[in-house]
Tab-separated table of C-alpha atoms in Angstrom:
chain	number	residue	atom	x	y	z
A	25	UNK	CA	-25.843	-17.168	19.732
A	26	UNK	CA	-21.789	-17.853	18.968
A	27	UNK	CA	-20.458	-15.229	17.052
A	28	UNK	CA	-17.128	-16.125	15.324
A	29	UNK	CA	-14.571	-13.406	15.725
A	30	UNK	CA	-12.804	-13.682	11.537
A	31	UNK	CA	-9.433	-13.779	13.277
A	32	UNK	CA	-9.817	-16.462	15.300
A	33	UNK	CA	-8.833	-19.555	14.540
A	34	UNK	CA	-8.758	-23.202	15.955
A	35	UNK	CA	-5.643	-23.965	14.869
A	36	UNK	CA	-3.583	-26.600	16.768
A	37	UNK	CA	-0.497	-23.544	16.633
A	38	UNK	CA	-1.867	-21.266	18.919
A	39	UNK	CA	0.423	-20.087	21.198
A	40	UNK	CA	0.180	-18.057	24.462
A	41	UNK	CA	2.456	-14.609	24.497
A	42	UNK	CA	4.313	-14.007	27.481
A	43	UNK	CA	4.817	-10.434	26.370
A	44	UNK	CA	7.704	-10.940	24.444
A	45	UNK	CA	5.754	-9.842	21.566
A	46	UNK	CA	5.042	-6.607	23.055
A	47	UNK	CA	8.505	-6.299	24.536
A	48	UNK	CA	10.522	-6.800	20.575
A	49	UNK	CA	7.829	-3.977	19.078
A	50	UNK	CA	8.611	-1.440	21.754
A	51	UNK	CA	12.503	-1.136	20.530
A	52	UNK	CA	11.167	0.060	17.291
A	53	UNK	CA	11.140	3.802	17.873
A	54	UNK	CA	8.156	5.311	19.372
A	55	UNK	CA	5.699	3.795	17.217
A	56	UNK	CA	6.857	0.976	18.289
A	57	UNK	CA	6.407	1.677	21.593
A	58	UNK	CA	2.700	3.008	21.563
A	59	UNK	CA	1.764	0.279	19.373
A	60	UNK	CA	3.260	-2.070	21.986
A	61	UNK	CA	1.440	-0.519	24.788
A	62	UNK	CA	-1.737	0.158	22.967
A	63	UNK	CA	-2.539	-2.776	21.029
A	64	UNK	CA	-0.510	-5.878	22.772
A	65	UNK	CA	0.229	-4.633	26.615
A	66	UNK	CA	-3.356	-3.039	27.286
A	67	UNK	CA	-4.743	-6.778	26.874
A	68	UNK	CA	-1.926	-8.714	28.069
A	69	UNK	CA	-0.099	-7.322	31.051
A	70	UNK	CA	3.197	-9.084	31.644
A	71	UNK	CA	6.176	-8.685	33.838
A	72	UNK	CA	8.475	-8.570	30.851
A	73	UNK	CA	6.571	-6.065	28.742
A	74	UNK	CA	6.140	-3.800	31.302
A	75	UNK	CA	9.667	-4.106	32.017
A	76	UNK	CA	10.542	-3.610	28.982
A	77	UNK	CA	8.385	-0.747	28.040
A	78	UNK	CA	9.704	1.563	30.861
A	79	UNK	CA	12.762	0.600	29.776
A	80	UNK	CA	12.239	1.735	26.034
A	81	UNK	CA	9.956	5.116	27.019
A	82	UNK	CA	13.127	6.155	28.535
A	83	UNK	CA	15.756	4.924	25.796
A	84	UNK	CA	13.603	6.900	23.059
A	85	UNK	CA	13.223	9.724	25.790
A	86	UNK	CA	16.984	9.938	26.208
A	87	UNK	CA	17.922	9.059	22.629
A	88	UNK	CA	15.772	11.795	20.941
A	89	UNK	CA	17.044	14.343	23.653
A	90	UNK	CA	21.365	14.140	22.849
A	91	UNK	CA	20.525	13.635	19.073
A	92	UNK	CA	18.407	16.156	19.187
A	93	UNK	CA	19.951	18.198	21.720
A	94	UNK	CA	23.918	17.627	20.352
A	95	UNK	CA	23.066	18.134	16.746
A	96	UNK	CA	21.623	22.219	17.931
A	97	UNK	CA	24.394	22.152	20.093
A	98	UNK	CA	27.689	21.155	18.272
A	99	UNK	CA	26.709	21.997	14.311
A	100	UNK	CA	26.805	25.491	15.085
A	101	UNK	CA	30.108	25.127	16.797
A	102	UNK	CA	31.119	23.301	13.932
A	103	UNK	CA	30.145	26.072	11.364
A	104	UNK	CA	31.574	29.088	13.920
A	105	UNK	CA	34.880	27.617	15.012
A	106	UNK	CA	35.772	25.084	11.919
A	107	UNK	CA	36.063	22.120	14.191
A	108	UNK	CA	34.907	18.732	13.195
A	109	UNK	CA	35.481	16.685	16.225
A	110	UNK	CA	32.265	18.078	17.390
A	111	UNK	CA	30.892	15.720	14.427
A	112	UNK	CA	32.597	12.662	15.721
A	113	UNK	CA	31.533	13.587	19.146
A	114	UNK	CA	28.572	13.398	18.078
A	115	UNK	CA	28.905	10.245	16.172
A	116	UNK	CA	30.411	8.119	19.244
A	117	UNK	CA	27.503	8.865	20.945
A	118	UNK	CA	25.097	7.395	18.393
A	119	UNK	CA	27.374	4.523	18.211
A	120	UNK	CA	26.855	4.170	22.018
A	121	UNK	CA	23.236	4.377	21.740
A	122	UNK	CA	22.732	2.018	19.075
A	123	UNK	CA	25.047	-0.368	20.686
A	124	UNK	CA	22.484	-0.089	24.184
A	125	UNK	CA	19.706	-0.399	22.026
A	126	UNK	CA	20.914	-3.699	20.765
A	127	UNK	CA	21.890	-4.945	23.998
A	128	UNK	CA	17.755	-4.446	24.912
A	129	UNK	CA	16.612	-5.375	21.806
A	130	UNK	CA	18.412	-8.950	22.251
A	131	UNK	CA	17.084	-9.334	25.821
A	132	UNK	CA	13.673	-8.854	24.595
A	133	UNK	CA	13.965	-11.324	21.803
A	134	UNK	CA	16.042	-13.863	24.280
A	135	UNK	CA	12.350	-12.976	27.061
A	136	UNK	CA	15.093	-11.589	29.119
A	137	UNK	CA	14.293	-8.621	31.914
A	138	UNK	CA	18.281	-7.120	31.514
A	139	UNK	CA	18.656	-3.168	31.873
A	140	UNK	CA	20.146	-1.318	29.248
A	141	UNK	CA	23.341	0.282	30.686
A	142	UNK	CA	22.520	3.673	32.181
A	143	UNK	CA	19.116	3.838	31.398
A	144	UNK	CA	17.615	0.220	32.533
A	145	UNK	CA	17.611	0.204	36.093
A	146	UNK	CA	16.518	3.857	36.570
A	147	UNK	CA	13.434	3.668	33.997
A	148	UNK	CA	11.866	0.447	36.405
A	149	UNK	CA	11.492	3.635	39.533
A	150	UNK	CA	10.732	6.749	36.796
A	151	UNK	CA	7.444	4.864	35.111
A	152	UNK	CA	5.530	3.370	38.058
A	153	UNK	CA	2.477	3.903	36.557
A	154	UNK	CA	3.384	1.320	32.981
């Protein structure tokens, strides 16, 4: 006996991912990323979302450390010594990483396998196992 799965459908728009899918998703903070993995890469294993997922892991990994790690850092130093540049330090280097996640967010979109600067090519060796 058939059993009809309620999402399927036999619609004539069906359309075969190439893990682009799972490659956009993984951009949007780690969420994004373990839904990508979870749900869409578990099933569908593609050169471009793995690629694409190390990629990511190590963007958020990276990311969350400086902002993280600055902001404990520098807003003391701020407070103690009176000196704002440590907020624009700061700053610049949230402008940097939102300016590298764009650059990998359009690759993903355009199915493209192009490292972020700094972080692409060294996530591919540092997450053998995605």
């Amino acid at each position: 006996m058939e059993t009809n799965s309620p999402f399927e459908t036999n619609s004539q728009f069906k359309t075969t991912d190439n893990g682009k899918n799972a490659a956009i998703v993984s951009y949007f903070w780690f969420i994004g990323w373990v839904i990508a993995y979870f749900a869409m890469y578990k099933d569908n294993k593609t050169e471009l979302s793995r690629y694409h997922l190390k990629q990511t892991l190590l963007f958020h990994l990276v990311s969350t450390v400086l902002s993280w790690g600055l902001s404990l850092f520098l807003i003391p130093i701020i407070f103690a010594t009176g000196f704002g540049g440590s907020y624009y330090i700061l700053r610049v280097i949230q402008v940097v990483l939102f300016v590298f996640w764009i650059i990998g967010l359009i690759a993903a979109i355009q199915g493209e396998k192009k490292p972020i600067p700094l972080i692409g090519d060294k996530a591919q060796t540092m997450f053998p196992s995605i």
